[in-house]
């Protein structure tokens, strides 16, 4: 004799079945019809404790279960139809609630049937297993909800932080641009203006053209002279200086030359321009500076000149400014550049130093 034991979670309790366990020998209908739809159906087992194995079909689940209950079965096991493999369905059997009723798949049911028909005694034990409902229980729902909340909160927090940072940077850049434009506007107001006349070198046949609009200078046109002595049409250079604040030719920064700080990133307040058109300034000259620096330093010394019209004149002894020094005043150097030489050719400085 050989004993074979097998365990599986392959049964599904009926909707009206008591959730109880059962055990006993397995019996099948004696007739060729294994569906047990006839009320007089007899089974192969006469033991006091046994379980009926019935095929699905031809009548209701309740009728099959009632037949097994009348024959004294402790439970009715109904296996699915031939074309259903091992799938099961939830059985509805109202009125047949006295015994345990479960459904198993066709393959498992046919396996048990063949063993019984071959003369083997099959004992079945039915136990209440774990509930196989929706895969999400309350803990899973709670865990997923918390995880979703954390991920959503982190995403929203990062988005808010990123947006606030972008907005703060944009506002700072906009504020700095406004400050720079305001400083550039003040610096532009300090630059000299000149009205060209007939016979000026700029309006002659060898005169240069404005590098902004690429047009020749004409008489009665108003030009602006930068700190580097380059001149341009006023209407051309003013918008350029508001945006770039540098000379288009030599990249000389008018804010630095005029003493306006350009500390944008640290948000430093603008420093008042050290050059005033109504007060005389004392500048020290480093003779080793390049030409643009020399011209820029010289620009401060002639700031008191008439800003509306600057006429060409030859240097003379009267052009020198005599500075009288005493013990309470330091030595001073005054530099007079050639204003009418925008190409920096033949720059000359007249330096006169008087010591006490």
GROMACS .gro file of C-alpha atoms in nm:
model
  356
    1UNK     CA    1   0.000   0.000   0.000
    2UNK     CA    2   0.118   0.348  -0.083
    3UNK     CA    3   0.001   0.672   0.082
    4UNK     CA    4   0.014   0.998  -0.111
    5UNK     CA    5  -0.035   1.329   0.065
    6UNK     CA    6  -0.093   1.657  -0.112
    7UNK     CA    7  -0.171   2.005   0.011
    8UNK     CA    8  -0.305   2.295  -0.192
    9UNK     CA    9  -0.501   2.615  -0.158
   10UNK     CA   10  -0.733   2.539  -0.446
   11UNK     CA   11  -1.085   2.555  -0.301
   12UNK     CA   12  -1.333   2.842  -0.270
   13UNK     CA   13  -1.614   2.842  -0.014
   14UNK     CA   14  -1.963   2.901  -0.142
   15UNK     CA   15  -2.132   3.226  -0.054
   16UNK     CA   16  -2.392   3.050   0.166
   17UNK     CA   17  -2.155   2.790   0.308
   18UNK     CA   18  -2.053   2.787   0.674
   19UNK     CA   19  -1.684   2.871   0.712
   20UNK     CA   20  -1.593   2.549   0.890
   21UNK     CA   21  -1.348   2.270   0.841
   22UNK     CA   22  -1.443   1.914   0.740
   23UNK     CA   23  -1.266   1.583   0.676
   24UNK     CA   24  -1.345   1.230   0.563
   25UNK     CA   25  -1.330   0.984   0.277
   26UNK     CA   26  -1.426   1.117  -0.063
   27UNK     CA   27  -1.724   0.955  -0.234
   28UNK     CA   28  -1.859   0.997  -0.585
   29UNK     CA   29  -2.201   0.922  -0.737
   30UNK     CA   30  -2.246   0.557  -0.831
   31UNK     CA   31  -2.431   0.639  -1.153
   32UNK     CA   32  -2.266   0.734  -1.479
   33UNK     CA   33  -2.396   1.084  -1.426
   34UNK     CA   34  -2.154   1.244  -1.181
   35UNK     CA   35  -2.349   1.569  -1.151
   36UNK     CA   36  -2.585   1.440  -0.875
   37UNK     CA   37  -2.890   1.627  -0.999
   38UNK     CA   38  -3.124   1.331  -0.925
   39UNK     CA   39  -3.261   1.331  -0.571
   40UNK     CA   40  -3.212   0.952  -0.551
   41UNK     CA   41  -2.842   0.963  -0.635
   42UNK     CA   42  -2.633   0.717  -0.433
   43UNK     CA   43  -2.264   0.758  -0.346
   44UNK     CA   44  -1.979   0.508  -0.326
   45UNK     CA   45  -1.903   0.577   0.041
   46UNK     CA   46  -2.119   0.469   0.333
   47UNK     CA   47  -1.883   0.581   0.610
   48UNK     CA   48  -2.032   0.800   0.885
   49UNK     CA   49  -1.790   1.081   0.796
   50UNK     CA   50  -1.740   1.141   0.430
   51UNK     CA   51  -1.724   1.414   0.164
   52UNK     CA   52  -1.914   1.415  -0.165
   53UNK     CA   53  -1.729   1.494  -0.490
   54UNK     CA   54  -1.976   1.622  -0.753
   55UNK     CA   55  -1.935   1.755  -1.108
   56UNK     CA   56  -2.075   2.095  -1.196
   57UNK     CA   57  -2.364   2.122  -1.443
   58UNK     CA   58  -2.730   2.037  -1.532
   59UNK     CA   59  -2.875   2.175  -1.207
   60UNK     CA   60  -2.818   2.438  -0.944
   61UNK     CA   61  -2.549   2.427  -0.681
   62UNK     CA   62  -2.816   2.418  -0.411
   63UNK     CA   63  -2.972   2.098  -0.555
   64UNK     CA   64  -2.638   1.916  -0.562
   65UNK     CA   65  -2.553   2.021  -0.206
   66UNK     CA   66  -2.897   1.913  -0.079
   67UNK     CA   67  -2.855   1.565  -0.234
   68UNK     CA   68  -2.518   1.523  -0.061
   69UNK     CA   69  -2.658   1.648   0.269
   70UNK     CA   70  -2.948   1.399   0.256
   71UNK     CA   71  -2.698   1.114   0.205
   72UNK     CA   72  -2.510   1.221   0.520
   73UNK     CA   73  -2.207   1.394   0.369
   74UNK     CA   74  -2.014   1.633   0.591
   75UNK     CA   75  -1.923   1.853   0.292
   76UNK     CA   76  -1.990   1.884  -0.078
   77UNK     CA   77  -1.695   1.948  -0.311
   78UNK     CA   78  -1.805   2.057  -0.657
   79UNK     CA   79  -1.540   2.065  -0.929
   80UNK     CA   80  -1.575   2.301  -1.222
   81UNK     CA   81  -1.674   2.214  -1.578
   82UNK     CA   82  -1.436   2.052  -1.824
   83UNK     CA   83  -1.343   2.369  -2.016
   84UNK     CA   84  -1.265   2.576  -1.705
   85UNK     CA   85  -0.931   2.415  -1.611
   86UNK     CA   86  -0.849   2.501  -1.249
   87UNK     CA   87  -1.055   2.819  -1.229
   88UNK     CA   88  -1.325   2.853  -0.965
   89UNK     CA   89  -1.631   3.071  -0.915
   90UNK     CA   90  -1.815   3.191  -0.608
   91UNK     CA   91  -2.116   2.961  -0.571
   92UNK     CA   92  -2.461   3.086  -0.473
   93UNK     CA   93  -2.668   2.816  -0.306
   94UNK     CA   94  -2.945   2.966  -0.093
   95UNK     CA   95  -3.138   2.706   0.104
   96UNK     CA   96  -2.845   2.464   0.113
   97UNK     CA   97  -2.652   2.595   0.409
   98UNK     CA   98  -2.640   2.294   0.638
   99UNK     CA   99  -2.305   2.156   0.523
  100UNK     CA  100  -1.976   2.293   0.400
  101UNK     CA  101  -1.971   2.358   0.026
  102UNK     CA  102  -1.660   2.446  -0.174
  103UNK     CA  103  -1.563   2.458  -0.540
  104UNK     CA  104  -1.235   2.334  -0.686
  105UNK     CA  105  -1.096   2.348  -1.037
  106UNK     CA  106  -1.170   2.088  -1.304
  107UNK     CA  107  -0.816   1.955  -1.323
  108UNK     CA  108  -0.791   1.897  -0.950
  109UNK     CA  109  -1.138   1.741  -0.940
  110UNK     CA  110  -1.063   1.505  -1.230
  111UNK     CA  111  -0.738   1.402  -1.060
  112UNK     CA  112  -0.924   1.300  -0.743
  113UNK     CA  113  -1.197   1.129  -0.949
  114UNK     CA  114  -0.945   0.915  -1.141
  115UNK     CA  115  -0.778   0.802  -0.820
  116UNK     CA  116  -1.110   0.696  -0.672
  117UNK     CA  117  -1.212   0.514  -0.990
  118UNK     CA  118  -0.878   0.330  -0.984
  119UNK     CA  119  -0.967   0.188  -0.643
  120UNK     CA  120  -0.768   0.424  -0.420
  121UNK     CA  121  -0.918   0.557  -0.100
  122UNK     CA  122  -0.892   0.933  -0.091
  123UNK     CA  123  -0.927   1.124   0.233
  124UNK     CA  124  -0.985   1.497   0.213
  125UNK     CA  125  -0.931   1.753   0.485
  126UNK     CA  126  -1.093   2.097   0.436
  127UNK     CA  127  -0.954   2.382   0.643
  128UNK     CA  128  -1.042   2.748   0.652
  129UNK     CA  129  -0.752   2.928   0.489
  130UNK     CA  130  -0.660   3.294   0.454
  131UNK     CA  131  -0.910   3.528   0.304
  132UNK     CA  132  -0.833   3.584  -0.063
  133UNK     CA  133  -0.996   3.919  -0.127
  134UNK     CA  134  -0.862   4.234  -0.288
  135UNK     CA  135  -0.486   4.244  -0.260
  136UNK     CA  136  -0.490   4.574  -0.073
  137UNK     CA  137  -0.583   4.560   0.292
  138UNK     CA  138  -0.603   4.852   0.531
  139UNK     CA  139  -0.231   4.845   0.603
  140UNK     CA  140  -0.145   4.845   0.235
  141UNK     CA  141  -0.381   5.134   0.173
  142UNK     CA  142  -0.232   5.326   0.467
  143UNK     CA  143   0.124   5.259   0.351
  144UNK     CA  144   0.048   5.360  -0.008
  145UNK     CA  145  -0.136   5.672   0.109
  146UNK     CA  146   0.152   5.780   0.332
  147UNK     CA  147   0.407   5.709   0.059
  148UNK     CA  148   0.204   5.902  -0.195
  149UNK     CA  149   0.167   6.194   0.047
  150UNK     CA  150   0.541   6.201   0.119
  151UNK     CA  151   0.636   6.186  -0.248
  152UNK     CA  152   0.378   6.451  -0.338
  153UNK     CA  153   0.485   6.678  -0.051
  154UNK     CA  154   0.852   6.641  -0.144
  155UNK     CA  155   0.778   6.715  -0.509
  156UNK     CA  156   0.564   7.017  -0.426
  157UNK     CA  157   0.821   7.142  -0.175
  158UNK     CA  158   1.101   7.117  -0.430
  159UNK     CA  159   0.884   7.286  -0.694
  160UNK     CA  160   0.795   7.571  -0.456
  161UNK     CA  161   1.159   7.610  -0.349
  162UNK     CA  162   1.279   7.607  -0.710
  163UNK     CA  163   1.010   7.854  -0.820
  164UNK     CA  164   1.081   8.086  -0.526
  165UNK     CA  165   1.453   8.072  -0.600
  166UNK     CA  166   1.397   8.148  -0.967
  167UNK     CA  167   1.164   8.434  -0.876
  168UNK     CA  168   1.411   8.573  -0.623
  169UNK     CA  169   1.694   8.558  -0.875
  170UNK     CA  170   1.477   8.720  -1.143
  171UNK     CA  171   1.377   8.999  -0.906
  172UNK     CA  172   1.738   9.054  -0.800
  173UNK     CA  173   1.851   9.066  -1.161
  174UNK     CA  174   1.572   9.306  -1.251
  175UNK     CA  175   1.654   9.527  -0.952
  176UNK     CA  176   2.023   9.524  -1.040
  177UNK     CA  177   1.946   9.611  -1.401
  178UNK     CA  178   1.734   9.904  -1.288
  179UNK     CA  179   2.011  10.020  -1.057
  180UNK     CA  180   2.269   9.989  -1.333
  181UNK     CA  181   2.050  10.182  -1.575
  182UNK     CA  182   1.998  10.454  -1.314
  183UNK     CA  183   2.373  10.477  -1.256
  184UNK     CA  184   2.438  10.474  -1.629
  185UNK     CA  185   2.185  10.753  -1.677
  186UNK     CA  186   2.359  10.965  -1.413
  187UNK     CA  187   2.695  10.891  -1.571
  188UNK     CA  188   2.567  10.982  -1.919
  189UNK     CA  189   2.448  11.318  -1.788
  190UNK     CA  190   2.806  11.392  -1.681
  191UNK     CA  191   2.949  11.325  -2.027
  192UNK     CA  192   3.022  11.622  -2.251
  193UNK     CA  193   2.809  11.720  -2.550
  194UNK     CA  194   2.944  11.895  -2.854
  195UNK     CA  195   2.774  12.047  -3.159
  196UNK     CA  196   2.976  11.991  -3.475
  197UNK     CA  197   3.039  12.290  -3.698
  198UNK     CA  198   3.134  12.338  -4.056
  199UNK     CA  199   3.509  12.307  -4.086
  200UNK     CA  200   3.559  12.073  -3.790
  201UNK     CA  201   3.791  11.783  -3.856
  202UNK     CA  202   3.512  11.534  -3.787
  203UNK     CA  203   3.297  11.681  -4.068
  204UNK     CA  204   3.583  11.702  -4.316
  205UNK     CA  205   3.666  11.456  -4.593
  206UNK     CA  206   3.903  11.267  -4.361
  207UNK     CA  207   3.658  11.258  -4.074
  208UNK     CA  208   3.551  10.939  -3.906
  209UNK     CA  209   3.201  10.798  -3.899
  210UNK     CA  210   2.987  10.701  -3.602
  211UNK     CA  211   3.057  10.333  -3.531
  212UNK     CA  212   2.702  10.283  -3.403
  213UNK     CA  213   2.506  10.399  -3.709
  214UNK     CA  214   2.800  10.386  -3.958
  215UNK     CA  215   2.717  10.735  -4.090
  216UNK     CA  216   2.949  11.028  -4.144
  217UNK     CA  217   2.934  11.322  -3.908
  218UNK     CA  218   2.760  11.631  -4.042
  219UNK     CA  219   2.757  11.993  -3.928
  220UNK     CA  220   2.509  12.091  -3.656
  221UNK     CA  221   2.490  11.731  -3.531
  222UNK     CA  222   2.519  11.682  -3.156
  223UNK     CA  223   2.779  11.430  -3.048
  224UNK     CA  224   2.864  11.294  -2.703
  225UNK     CA  225   3.225  11.262  -2.595
  226UNK     CA  226   3.300  10.964  -2.372
  227UNK     CA  227   3.564  10.951  -2.102
  228UNK     CA  228   3.799  10.779  -2.346
  229UNK     CA  229   3.764  11.075  -2.588
  230UNK     CA  230   3.573  10.871  -2.844
  231UNK     CA  231   3.272  11.058  -2.975
  232UNK     CA  232   2.945  10.932  -3.122
  233UNK     CA  233   2.607  11.067  -3.221
  234UNK     CA  234   2.416  11.150  -2.905
  235UNK     CA  235   2.104  10.969  -3.023
  236UNK     CA  236   2.312  10.662  -3.110
  237UNK     CA  237   2.535  10.630  -2.806
  238UNK     CA  238   2.289  10.712  -2.526
  239UNK     CA  239   2.073  10.397  -2.569
  240UNK     CA  240   2.390  10.191  -2.606
  241UNK     CA  241   2.536  10.326  -2.283
  242UNK     CA  242   2.213  10.258  -2.093
  243UNK     CA  243   2.239   9.890  -2.183
  244UNK     CA  244   2.615   9.828  -2.198
  245UNK     CA  245   2.777  10.119  -2.010
  246UNK     CA  246   3.097  10.076  -2.214
  247UNK     CA  247   3.251  10.243  -2.516
  248UNK     CA  248   3.166  10.048  -2.834
  249UNK     CA  249   3.522  10.089  -2.958
  250UNK     CA  250   3.758  10.042  -2.663
  251UNK     CA  251   3.518   9.891  -2.407
  252UNK     CA  252   3.606  10.159  -2.154
  253UNK     CA  253   3.361  10.139  -1.863
  254UNK     CA  254   3.214  10.483  -1.798
  255UNK     CA  255   3.087  10.383  -1.452
  256UNK     CA  256   3.433  10.289  -1.329
  257UNK     CA  257   3.601  10.589  -1.487
  258UNK     CA  258   3.348  10.829  -1.336
  259UNK     CA  259   3.373  10.660  -0.998
  260UNK     CA  260   3.038  10.480  -1.000
  261UNK     CA  261   3.067  10.139  -0.831
  262UNK     CA  262   2.928   9.841  -1.023
  263UNK     CA  263   2.898   9.593  -0.738
  264UNK     CA  264   2.575   9.433  -0.859
  265UNK     CA  265   2.593   9.087  -0.708
  266UNK     CA  266   2.645   9.209  -0.353
  267UNK     CA  267   2.385   9.481  -0.394
  268UNK     CA  268   2.617   9.762  -0.283
  269UNK     CA  269   2.480  10.111  -0.300
  270UNK     CA  270   2.608  10.329  -0.579
  271UNK     CA  271   2.889  10.564  -0.492
  272UNK     CA  272   2.847  10.932  -0.575
  273UNK     CA  273   3.039  11.037  -0.882
  274UNK     CA  274   3.367  11.201  -0.790
  275UNK     CA  275   3.362  11.428  -1.090
  276UNK     CA  276   3.144  11.740  -1.068
  277UNK     CA  277   3.086  11.994  -1.343
  278UNK     CA  278   3.080  12.283  -1.091
  279UNK     CA  279   3.375  12.197  -0.869
  280UNK     CA  280   3.739  12.159  -0.958
  281UNK     CA  281   3.896  11.820  -0.898
  282UNK     CA  282   4.255  11.736  -0.822
  283UNK     CA  283   4.382  11.427  -0.999
  284UNK     CA  284   4.711  11.249  -0.973
  285UNK     CA  285   4.851  11.109  -1.291
  286UNK     CA  286   5.049  10.791  -1.324
  287UNK     CA  287   5.266  10.844  -1.629
  288UNK     CA  288   5.291  10.469  -1.683
  289UNK     CA  289   4.913  10.435  -1.741
  290UNK     CA  290   4.790  10.352  -2.088
  291UNK     CA  291   4.640  10.613  -2.314
  292UNK     CA  292   4.281  10.549  -2.226
  293UNK     CA  293   4.356  10.591  -1.855
  294UNK     CA  294   4.550  10.911  -1.923
  295UNK     CA  295   4.268  11.049  -2.129
  296UNK     CA  296   4.016  10.950  -1.864
  297UNK     CA  297   4.213  11.125  -1.592
  298UNK     CA  298   4.240  11.429  -1.808
  299UNK     CA  299   3.869  11.423  -1.866
  300UNK     CA  300   3.812  11.507  -1.503
  301UNK     CA  301   4.017  11.824  -1.526
  302UNK     CA  302   3.815  11.975  -1.808
  303UNK     CA  303   3.477  11.881  -1.667
  304UNK     CA  304   3.415  12.239  -1.579
  305UNK     CA  305   3.412  12.339  -1.944
  306UNK     CA  306   3.099  12.439  -2.125
  307UNK     CA  307   2.910  12.110  -2.189
  308UNK     CA  308   2.694  12.249  -2.468
  309UNK     CA  309   2.963  12.355  -2.714
  310UNK     CA  310   3.333  12.264  -2.706
  311UNK     CA  311   3.528  12.471  -2.955
  312UNK     CA  312   3.867  12.377  -3.094
  313UNK     CA  313   4.155  12.591  -2.971
  314UNK     CA  314   4.532  12.583  -2.973
  315UNK     CA  315   4.718  12.529  -2.648
  316UNK     CA  316   4.881  12.840  -2.503
  317UNK     CA  317   5.037  12.951  -2.182
  318UNK     CA  318   4.697  13.069  -2.058
  319UNK     CA  319   4.569  12.712  -2.078
  320UNK     CA  320   4.783  12.607  -1.785
  321UNK     CA  321   4.613  12.615  -1.451
  322UNK     CA  322   4.845  12.751  -1.179
  323UNK     CA  323   4.793  12.574  -0.850
  324UNK     CA  324   4.947  12.743  -0.549
  325UNK     CA  325   5.037  12.506  -0.272
  326UNK     CA  326   5.109  12.581   0.089
  327UNK     CA  327   5.187  12.356   0.377
  328UNK     CA  328   4.819  12.273   0.434
  329UNK     CA  329   4.753  12.176   0.072
  330UNK     CA  330   4.907  11.880  -0.115
  331UNK     CA  331   5.082  11.902  -0.449
  332UNK     CA  332   4.844  11.895  -0.746
  333UNK     CA  333   4.879  11.791  -1.106
  334UNK     CA  334   4.643  11.914  -1.377
  335UNK     CA  335   4.618  11.726  -1.708
  336UNK     CA  336   4.472  11.878  -2.021
  337UNK     CA  337   4.415  11.631  -2.305
  338UNK     CA  338   4.349  11.712  -2.668
  339UNK     CA  339   3.972  11.681  -2.675
  340UNK     CA  340   3.954  11.692  -3.054
  341UNK     CA  341   4.173  11.387  -3.107
  342UNK     CA  342   3.940  11.082  -3.075
  343UNK     CA  343   4.204  10.839  -3.208
  344UNK     CA  344   4.447  10.918  -2.924
  345UNK     CA  345   4.716  11.019  -3.172
  346UNK     CA  346   4.974  11.264  -3.037
  347UNK     CA  347   4.821  11.288  -2.689
  348UNK     CA  348   5.001  11.551  -2.491
  349UNK     CA  349   4.968  11.645  -2.132
  350UNK     CA  350   5.083  11.964  -1.977
  351UNK     CA  351   5.186  11.912  -1.622
  352UNK     CA  352   5.286  12.187  -1.399
  353UNK     CA  353   5.366  12.126  -1.038
  354UNK     CA  354   5.428  12.401  -0.786
  355UNK     CA  355   5.571  12.314  -0.452
  356UNK     CA  356   5.594  12.543  -0.154
   0.00000   0.00000   0.00000
